[in-house]
mmCIF file of C-alpha atoms in Angstrom:
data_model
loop_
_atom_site.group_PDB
_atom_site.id
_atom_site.type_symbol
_atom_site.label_atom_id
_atom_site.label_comp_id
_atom_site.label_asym_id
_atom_site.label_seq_id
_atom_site.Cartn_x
_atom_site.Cartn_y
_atom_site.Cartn_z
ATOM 1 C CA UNK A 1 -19.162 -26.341 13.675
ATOM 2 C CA UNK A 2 -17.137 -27.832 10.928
ATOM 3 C CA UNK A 3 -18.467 -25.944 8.602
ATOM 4 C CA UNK A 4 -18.819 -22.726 10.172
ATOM 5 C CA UNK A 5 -14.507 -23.332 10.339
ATOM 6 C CA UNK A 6 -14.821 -23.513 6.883
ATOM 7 C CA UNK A 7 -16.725 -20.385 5.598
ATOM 8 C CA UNK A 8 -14.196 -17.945 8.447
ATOM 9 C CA UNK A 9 -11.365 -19.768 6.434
ATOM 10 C CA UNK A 10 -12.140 -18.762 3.195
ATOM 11 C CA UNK A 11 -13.480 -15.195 3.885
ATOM 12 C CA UNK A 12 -9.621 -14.449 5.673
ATOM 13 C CA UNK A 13 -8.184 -15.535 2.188
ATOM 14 C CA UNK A 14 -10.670 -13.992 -0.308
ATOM 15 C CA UNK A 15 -11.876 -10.795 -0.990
ATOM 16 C CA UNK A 16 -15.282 -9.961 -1.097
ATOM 17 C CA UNK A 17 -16.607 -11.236 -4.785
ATOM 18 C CA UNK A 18 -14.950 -14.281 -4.076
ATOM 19 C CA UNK A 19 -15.889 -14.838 -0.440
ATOM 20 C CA UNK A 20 -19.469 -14.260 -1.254
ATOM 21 C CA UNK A 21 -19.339 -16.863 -4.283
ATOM 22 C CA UNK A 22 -16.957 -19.631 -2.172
ATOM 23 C CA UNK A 23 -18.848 -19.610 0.499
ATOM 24 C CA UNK A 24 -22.192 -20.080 -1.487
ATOM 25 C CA UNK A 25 -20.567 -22.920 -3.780
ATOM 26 C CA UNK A 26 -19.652 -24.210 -0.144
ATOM 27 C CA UNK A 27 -23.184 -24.301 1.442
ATOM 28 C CA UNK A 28 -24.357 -25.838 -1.946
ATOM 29 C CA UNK A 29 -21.854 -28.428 -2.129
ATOM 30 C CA UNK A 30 -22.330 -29.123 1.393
ATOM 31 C CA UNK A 31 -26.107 -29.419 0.991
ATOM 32 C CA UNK A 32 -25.989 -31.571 -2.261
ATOM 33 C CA UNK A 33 -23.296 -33.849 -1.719
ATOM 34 C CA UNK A 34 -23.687 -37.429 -0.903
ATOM 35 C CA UNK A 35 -22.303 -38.390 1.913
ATOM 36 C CA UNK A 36 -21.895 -41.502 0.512
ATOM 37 C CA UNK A 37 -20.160 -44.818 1.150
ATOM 38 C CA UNK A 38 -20.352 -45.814 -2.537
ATOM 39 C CA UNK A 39 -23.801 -46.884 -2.452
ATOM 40 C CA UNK A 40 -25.898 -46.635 -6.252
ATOM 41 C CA UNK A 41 -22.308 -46.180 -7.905
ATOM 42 C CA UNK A 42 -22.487 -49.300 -10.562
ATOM 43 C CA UNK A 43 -18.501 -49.452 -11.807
ATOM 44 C CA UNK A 44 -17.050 -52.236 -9.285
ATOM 45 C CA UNK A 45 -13.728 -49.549 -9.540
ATOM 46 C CA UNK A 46 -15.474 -46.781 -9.134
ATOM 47 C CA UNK A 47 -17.182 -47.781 -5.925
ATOM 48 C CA UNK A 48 -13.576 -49.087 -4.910
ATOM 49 C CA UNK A 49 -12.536 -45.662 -5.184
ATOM 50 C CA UNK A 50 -15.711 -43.702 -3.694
ATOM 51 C CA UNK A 51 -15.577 -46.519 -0.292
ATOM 52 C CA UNK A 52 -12.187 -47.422 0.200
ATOM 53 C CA UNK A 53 -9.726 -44.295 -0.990
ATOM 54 C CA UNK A 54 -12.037 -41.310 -0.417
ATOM 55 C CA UNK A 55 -13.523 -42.234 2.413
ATOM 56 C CA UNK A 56 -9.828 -43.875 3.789
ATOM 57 C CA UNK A 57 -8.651 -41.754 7.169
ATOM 58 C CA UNK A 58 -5.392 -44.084 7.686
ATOM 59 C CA UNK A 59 -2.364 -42.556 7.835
ATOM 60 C CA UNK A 60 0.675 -43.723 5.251
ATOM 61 C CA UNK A 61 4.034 -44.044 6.497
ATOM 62 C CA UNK A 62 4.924 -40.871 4.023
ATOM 63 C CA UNK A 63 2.164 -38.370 5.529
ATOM 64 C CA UNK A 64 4.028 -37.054 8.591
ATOM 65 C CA UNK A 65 7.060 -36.165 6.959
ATOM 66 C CA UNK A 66 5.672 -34.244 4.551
ATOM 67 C CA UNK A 67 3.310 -32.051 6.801
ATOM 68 C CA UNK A 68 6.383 -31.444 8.820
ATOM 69 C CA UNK A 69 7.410 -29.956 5.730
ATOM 70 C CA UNK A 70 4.512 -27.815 4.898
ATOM 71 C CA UNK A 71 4.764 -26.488 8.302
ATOM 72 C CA UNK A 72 8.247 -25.116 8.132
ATOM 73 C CA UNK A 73 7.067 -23.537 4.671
ATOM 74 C CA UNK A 74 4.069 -21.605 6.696
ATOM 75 C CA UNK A 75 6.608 -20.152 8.916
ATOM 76 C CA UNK A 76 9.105 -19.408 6.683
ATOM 77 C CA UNK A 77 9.102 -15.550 5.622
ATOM 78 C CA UNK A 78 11.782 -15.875 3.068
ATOM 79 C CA UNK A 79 10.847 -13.505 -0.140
ATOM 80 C CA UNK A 80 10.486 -14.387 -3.236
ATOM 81 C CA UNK A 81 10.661 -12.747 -6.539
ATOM 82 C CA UNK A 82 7.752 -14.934 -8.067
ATOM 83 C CA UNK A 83 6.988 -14.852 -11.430
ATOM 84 C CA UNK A 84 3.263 -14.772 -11.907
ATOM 85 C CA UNK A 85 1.719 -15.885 -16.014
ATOM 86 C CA UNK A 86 -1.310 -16.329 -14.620
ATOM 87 C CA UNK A 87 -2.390 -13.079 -13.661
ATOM 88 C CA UNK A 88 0.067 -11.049 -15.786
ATOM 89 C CA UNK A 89 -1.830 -11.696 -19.354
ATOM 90 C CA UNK A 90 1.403 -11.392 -21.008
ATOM 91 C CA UNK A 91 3.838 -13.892 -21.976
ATOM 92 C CA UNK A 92 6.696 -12.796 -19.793
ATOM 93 C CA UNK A 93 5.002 -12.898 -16.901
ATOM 94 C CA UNK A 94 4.760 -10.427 -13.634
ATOM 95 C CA UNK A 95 7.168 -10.103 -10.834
ATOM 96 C CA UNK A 96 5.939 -10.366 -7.942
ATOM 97 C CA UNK A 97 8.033 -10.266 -4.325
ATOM 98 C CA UNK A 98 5.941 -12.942 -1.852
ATOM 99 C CA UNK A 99 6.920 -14.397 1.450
ATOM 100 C CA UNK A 100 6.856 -18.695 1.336
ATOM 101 C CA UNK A 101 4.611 -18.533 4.322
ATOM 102 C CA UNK A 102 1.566 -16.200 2.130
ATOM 103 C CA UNK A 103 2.840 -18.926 -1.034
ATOM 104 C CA UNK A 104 2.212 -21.594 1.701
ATOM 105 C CA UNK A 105 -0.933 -20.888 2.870
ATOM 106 C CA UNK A 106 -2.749 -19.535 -0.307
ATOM 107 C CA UNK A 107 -1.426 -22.060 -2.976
ATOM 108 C CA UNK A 108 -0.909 -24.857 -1.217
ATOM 109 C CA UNK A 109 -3.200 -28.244 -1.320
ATOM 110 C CA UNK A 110 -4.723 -29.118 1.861
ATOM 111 C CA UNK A 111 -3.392 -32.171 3.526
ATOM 112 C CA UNK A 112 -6.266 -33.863 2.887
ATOM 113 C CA UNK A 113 -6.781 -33.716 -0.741
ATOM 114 C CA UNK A 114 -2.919 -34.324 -1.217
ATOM 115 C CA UNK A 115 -4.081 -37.347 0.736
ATOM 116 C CA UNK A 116 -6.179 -38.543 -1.544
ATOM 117 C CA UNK A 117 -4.150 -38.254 -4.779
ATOM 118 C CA UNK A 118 -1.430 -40.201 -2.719
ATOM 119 C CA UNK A 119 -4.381 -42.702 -2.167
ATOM 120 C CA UNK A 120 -5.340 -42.530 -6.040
ATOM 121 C CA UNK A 121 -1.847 -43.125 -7.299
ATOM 122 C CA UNK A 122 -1.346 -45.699 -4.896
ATOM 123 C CA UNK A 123 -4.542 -47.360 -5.706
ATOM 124 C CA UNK A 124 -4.131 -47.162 -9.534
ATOM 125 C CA UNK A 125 -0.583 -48.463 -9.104
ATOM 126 C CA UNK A 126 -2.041 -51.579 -7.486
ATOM 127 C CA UNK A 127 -4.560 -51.797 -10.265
ATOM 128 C CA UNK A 128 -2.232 -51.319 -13.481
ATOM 129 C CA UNK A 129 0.671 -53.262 -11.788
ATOM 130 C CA UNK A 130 2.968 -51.107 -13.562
ATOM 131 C CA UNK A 131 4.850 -47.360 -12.849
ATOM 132 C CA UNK A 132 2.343 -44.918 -13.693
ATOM 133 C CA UNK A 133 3.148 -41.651 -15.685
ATOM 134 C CA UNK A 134 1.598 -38.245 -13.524
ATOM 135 C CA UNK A 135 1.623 -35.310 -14.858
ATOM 136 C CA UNK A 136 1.048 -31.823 -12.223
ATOM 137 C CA UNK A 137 0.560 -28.921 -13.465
ATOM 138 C CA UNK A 138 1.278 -26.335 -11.049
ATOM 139 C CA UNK A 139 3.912 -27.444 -8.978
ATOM 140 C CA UNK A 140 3.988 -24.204 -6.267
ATOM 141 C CA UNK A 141 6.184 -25.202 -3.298
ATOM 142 C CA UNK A 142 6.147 -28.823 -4.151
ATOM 143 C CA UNK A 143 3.530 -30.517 -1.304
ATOM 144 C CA UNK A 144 1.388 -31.560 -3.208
ATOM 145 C CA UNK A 145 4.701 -32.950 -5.941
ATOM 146 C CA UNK A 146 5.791 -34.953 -2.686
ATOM 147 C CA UNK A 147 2.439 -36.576 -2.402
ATOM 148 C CA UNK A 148 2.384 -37.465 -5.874
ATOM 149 C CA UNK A 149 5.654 -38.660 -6.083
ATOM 150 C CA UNK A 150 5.841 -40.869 -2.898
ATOM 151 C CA UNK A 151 3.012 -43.586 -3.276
ATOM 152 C CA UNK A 152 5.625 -45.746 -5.482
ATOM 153 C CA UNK A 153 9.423 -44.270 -6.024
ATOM 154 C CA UNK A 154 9.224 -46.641 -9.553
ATOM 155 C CA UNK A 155 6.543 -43.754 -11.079
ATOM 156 C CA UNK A 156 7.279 -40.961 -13.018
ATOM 157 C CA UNK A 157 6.327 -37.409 -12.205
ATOM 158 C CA UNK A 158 6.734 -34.855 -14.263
ATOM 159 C CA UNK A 159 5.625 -31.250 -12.717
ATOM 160 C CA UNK A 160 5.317 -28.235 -13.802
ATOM 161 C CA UNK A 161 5.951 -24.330 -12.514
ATOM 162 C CA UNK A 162 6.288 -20.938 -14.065
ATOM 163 C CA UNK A 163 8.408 -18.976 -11.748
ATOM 164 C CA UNK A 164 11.799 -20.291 -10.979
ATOM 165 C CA UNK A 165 12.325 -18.694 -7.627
ATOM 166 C CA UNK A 166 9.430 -21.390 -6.596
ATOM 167 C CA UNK A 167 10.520 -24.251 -8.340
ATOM 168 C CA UNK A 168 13.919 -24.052 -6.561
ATOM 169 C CA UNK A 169 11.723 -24.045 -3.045
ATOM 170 C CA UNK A 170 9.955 -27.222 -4.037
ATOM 171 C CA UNK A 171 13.294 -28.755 -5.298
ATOM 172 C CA UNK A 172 14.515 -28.834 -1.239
ATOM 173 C CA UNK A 173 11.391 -30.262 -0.436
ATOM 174 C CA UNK A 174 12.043 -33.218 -2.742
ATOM 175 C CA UNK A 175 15.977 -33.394 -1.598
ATOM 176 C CA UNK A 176 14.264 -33.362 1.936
ATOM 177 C CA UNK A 177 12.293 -36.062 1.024
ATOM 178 C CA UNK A 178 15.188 -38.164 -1.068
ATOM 179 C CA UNK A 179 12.469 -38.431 -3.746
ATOM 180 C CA UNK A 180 14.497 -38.939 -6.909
ATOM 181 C CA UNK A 181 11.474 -39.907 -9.258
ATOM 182 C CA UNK A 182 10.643 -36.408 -10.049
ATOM 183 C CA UNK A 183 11.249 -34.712 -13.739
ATOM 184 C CA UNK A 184 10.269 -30.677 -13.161
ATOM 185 C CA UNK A 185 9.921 -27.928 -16.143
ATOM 186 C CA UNK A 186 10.038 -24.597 -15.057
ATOM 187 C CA UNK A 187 9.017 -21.527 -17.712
ATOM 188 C CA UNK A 188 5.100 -20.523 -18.989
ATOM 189 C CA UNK A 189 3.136 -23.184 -18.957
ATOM 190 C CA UNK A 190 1.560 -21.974 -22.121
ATOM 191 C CA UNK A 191 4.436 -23.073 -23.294
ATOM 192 C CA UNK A 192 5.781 -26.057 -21.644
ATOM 193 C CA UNK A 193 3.057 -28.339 -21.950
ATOM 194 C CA UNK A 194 3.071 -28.432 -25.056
ATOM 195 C CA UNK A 195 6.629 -29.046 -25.875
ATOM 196 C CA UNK A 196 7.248 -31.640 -22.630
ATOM 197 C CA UNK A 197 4.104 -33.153 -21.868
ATOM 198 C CA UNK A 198 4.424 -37.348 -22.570
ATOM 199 C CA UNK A 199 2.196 -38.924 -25.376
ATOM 200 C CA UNK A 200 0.344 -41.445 -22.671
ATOM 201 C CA UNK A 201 -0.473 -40.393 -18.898
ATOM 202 C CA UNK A 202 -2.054 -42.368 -16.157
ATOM 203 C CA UNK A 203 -2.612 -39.234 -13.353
ATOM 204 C CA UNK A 204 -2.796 -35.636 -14.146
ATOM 205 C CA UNK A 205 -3.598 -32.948 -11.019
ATOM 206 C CA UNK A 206 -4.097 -29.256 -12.455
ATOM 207 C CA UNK A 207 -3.731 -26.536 -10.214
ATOM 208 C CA UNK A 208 -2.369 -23.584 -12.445
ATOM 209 C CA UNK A 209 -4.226 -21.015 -14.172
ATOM 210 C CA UNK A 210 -7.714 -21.038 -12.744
ATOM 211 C CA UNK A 211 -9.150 -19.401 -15.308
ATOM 212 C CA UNK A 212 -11.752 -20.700 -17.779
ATOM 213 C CA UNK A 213 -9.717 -20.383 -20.671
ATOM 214 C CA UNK A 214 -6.425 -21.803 -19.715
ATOM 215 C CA UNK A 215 -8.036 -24.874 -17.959
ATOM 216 C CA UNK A 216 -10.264 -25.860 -21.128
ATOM 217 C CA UNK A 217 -6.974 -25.043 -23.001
ATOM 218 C CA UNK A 218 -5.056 -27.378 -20.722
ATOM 219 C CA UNK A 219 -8.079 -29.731 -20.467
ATOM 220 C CA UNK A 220 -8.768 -30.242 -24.551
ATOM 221 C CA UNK A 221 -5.294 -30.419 -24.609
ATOM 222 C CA UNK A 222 -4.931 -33.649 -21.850
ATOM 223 C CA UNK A 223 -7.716 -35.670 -22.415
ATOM 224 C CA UNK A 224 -6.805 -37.404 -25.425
ATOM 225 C CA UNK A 225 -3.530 -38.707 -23.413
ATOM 226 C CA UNK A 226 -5.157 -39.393 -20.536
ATOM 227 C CA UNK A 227 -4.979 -43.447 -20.707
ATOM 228 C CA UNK A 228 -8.425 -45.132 -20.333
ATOM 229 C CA UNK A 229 -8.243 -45.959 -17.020
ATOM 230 C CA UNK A 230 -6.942 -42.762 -16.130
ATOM 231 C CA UNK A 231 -7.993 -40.002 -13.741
ATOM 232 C CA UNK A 232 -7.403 -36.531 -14.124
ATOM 233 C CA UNK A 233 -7.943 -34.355 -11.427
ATOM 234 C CA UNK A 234 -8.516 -30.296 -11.202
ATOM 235 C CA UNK A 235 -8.257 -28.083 -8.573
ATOM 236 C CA UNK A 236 -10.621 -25.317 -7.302
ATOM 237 C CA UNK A 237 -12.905 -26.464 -9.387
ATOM 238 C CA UNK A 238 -15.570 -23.850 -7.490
ATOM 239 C CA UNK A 239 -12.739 -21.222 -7.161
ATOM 240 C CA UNK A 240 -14.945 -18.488 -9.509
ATOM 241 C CA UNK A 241 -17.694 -18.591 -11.793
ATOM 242 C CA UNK A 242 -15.706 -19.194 -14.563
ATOM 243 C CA UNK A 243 -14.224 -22.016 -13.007
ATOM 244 C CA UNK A 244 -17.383 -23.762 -12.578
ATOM 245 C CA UNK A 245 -18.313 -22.893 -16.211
ATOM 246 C CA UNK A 246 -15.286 -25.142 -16.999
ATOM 247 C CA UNK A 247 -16.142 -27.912 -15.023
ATOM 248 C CA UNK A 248 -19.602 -28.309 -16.448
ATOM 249 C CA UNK A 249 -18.738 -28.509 -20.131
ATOM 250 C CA UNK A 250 -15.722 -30.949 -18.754
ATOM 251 C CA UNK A 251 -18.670 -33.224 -17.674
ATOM 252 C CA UNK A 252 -20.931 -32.907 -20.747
ATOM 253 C CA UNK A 253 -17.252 -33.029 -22.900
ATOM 254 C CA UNK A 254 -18.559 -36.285 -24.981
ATOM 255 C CA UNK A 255 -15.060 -37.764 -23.938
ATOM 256 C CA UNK A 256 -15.657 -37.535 -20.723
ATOM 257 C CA UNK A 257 -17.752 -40.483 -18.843
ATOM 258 C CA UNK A 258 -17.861 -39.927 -14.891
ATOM 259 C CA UNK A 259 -16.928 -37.178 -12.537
ATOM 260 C CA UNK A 260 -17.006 -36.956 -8.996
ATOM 261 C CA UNK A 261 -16.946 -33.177 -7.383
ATOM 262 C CA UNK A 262 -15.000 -32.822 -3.997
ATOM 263 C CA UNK A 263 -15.461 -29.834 -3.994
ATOM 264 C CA UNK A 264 -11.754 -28.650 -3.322
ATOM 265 C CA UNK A 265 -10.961 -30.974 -6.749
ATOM 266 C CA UNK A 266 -12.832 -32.818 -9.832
ATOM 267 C CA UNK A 267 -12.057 -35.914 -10.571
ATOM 268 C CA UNK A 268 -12.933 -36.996 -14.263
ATOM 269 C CA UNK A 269 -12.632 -40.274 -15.892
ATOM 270 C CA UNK A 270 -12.636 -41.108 -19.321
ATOM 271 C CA UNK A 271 -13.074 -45.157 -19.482
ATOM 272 C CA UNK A 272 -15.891 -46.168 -21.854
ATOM 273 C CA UNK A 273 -17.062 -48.529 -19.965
ATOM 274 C CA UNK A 274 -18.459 -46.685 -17.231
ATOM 275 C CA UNK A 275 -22.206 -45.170 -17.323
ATOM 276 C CA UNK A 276 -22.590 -40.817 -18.277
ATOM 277 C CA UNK A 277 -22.655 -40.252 -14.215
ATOM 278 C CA UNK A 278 -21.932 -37.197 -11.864
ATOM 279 C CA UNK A 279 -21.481 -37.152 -8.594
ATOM 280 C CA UNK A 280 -21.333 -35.281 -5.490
ATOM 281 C CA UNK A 281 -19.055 -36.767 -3.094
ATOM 282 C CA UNK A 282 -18.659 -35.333 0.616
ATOM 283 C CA UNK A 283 -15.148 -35.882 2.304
ATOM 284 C CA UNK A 284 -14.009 -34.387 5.851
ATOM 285 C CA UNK A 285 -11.071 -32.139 4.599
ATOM 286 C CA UNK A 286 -9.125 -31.053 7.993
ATOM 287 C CA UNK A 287 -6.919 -28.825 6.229
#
């Protein structure tokens, strides 16, 4: 039944090329995955990860608040005049006039998988007893920012959005949310990144342009500052075809040591003293 929510989900938001290739990447993933408590996973902080921060359905005091948020963004119908690099192939960028609710409920991150990068950060925070450095790329209405940005008020954030119509959405989230640890860039990120992004980072989430050649840009660019017990984490990773041509050379990049596929998001880490593994992890996602 779960599933069958699933696949009627993503055929309302797709059109038919992509709703045929989703929903097979779907069955697949659902098919292949492990369904796993950690089990056969040899890193002790791997398996930490897999059993007790994937797999974790408590609720954090921060949760509530911010899916009260999301929901007045899903019934807000407010326009926007977005401006869209992704899509536009051109430097300045397409206008484009969008309600926040279609912004809301095609961009944003589900509330389970921001769940789990406020579970990540939180976790690594523990581990590194220090303030971590997280980098999103992609900031949309700021959700998934919040998430980020609320496991420990002492780390930095630094996000990331092309159209400034957008970025001054998410910025009333954060007000909302009194979350003063946030740094935000708005322009191209063709051009930001490369001009703001910090030399060492401890989190990255990218969820901008899903296209192959942007994320191997953004990816070739990233790795080399992602610190060595980092995690960097992509979005839609079976969005398109091309998207899952990324994410394969990603895991046979020789700088790359262990992924785990959510489906919804890669996670890839980097630490050279974990095994060449890949795995298929299974999560309930209620979003």
């Amino acid at each position: 039944m779960h599933m069958c929510k699933k696949l009627c989900k993503f055929a309302a938001q797709m059109n038919k090329k992509d709703t045929i290739h989703r929903i097979w990447a779907y069955i697949r993933h659902h098919l292949t995955a492990w369904n796993t408590t950690g089990e056969g996973i040899h890193s002790p902080y791997l398996f930490r990860i897999v059993r007790f921060i994937l797999r974790d359905e408590n609720s954090y005091y921060c949760f509530s608040e911010i899916e009260r948020v999301r929901r007045r963004l899903l019934a807000c119908t407010d326009e926007l005049d977005v401006t869209d690099y992704g899509s536009a192939g051109s430097p300045e960028g397409k206008l484009i006039r969008r309600r926040v609710c279609d912004i809301a409920k095609r961009q944003l991150e589900s509330p389970r998988m921001g769940q789990v990068l406020f579970r990540l950060v939180n976790f690594m925070g523990e581990e590194r007893k220090r303030p971590l450095e997280i980098l999103e790329l992609g900031t949309s209405l700021g959700v998934t920012t919040a998430y980020l940005a609320s496991a420990d008020s002492r780390n930095h954030v630094m996000t990331m959005e092309g159209s400034e119509a957008v970025l001054r959405v998410a910025q009333g989230v954060w007000r909302e949310r009194k979350l003063e640890n946030i740094e935000w860039v708005s322009g191209n990120i063709d051009d930001t990144l490369y001009i703001y992004a910090r030399e060492r980072l401890d989190v990255m989430f990218l969820d901008a342009n899903h296209t192959y050649e942007a994320t191997m840009r953004y990816v070739n660019f990233l790795l080399p500052r992602l610190d060595e017990k980092g995690i960097l984490a992509i979005d839609d990773i079976h969005y398109s075809r091309e998207m899952e041509q990324a994410w394969e050379e990603i895991k046979s990049d020789p700088r790359v040591t262990t992924t785990m596929d959510l489906y919804h998001m890669g996670l890839v880490f980097v630490d050279k003293h974990y095994l060449k593994r890949h795995y298929k992890i299974r999560i309930v996602d209620n979003g």
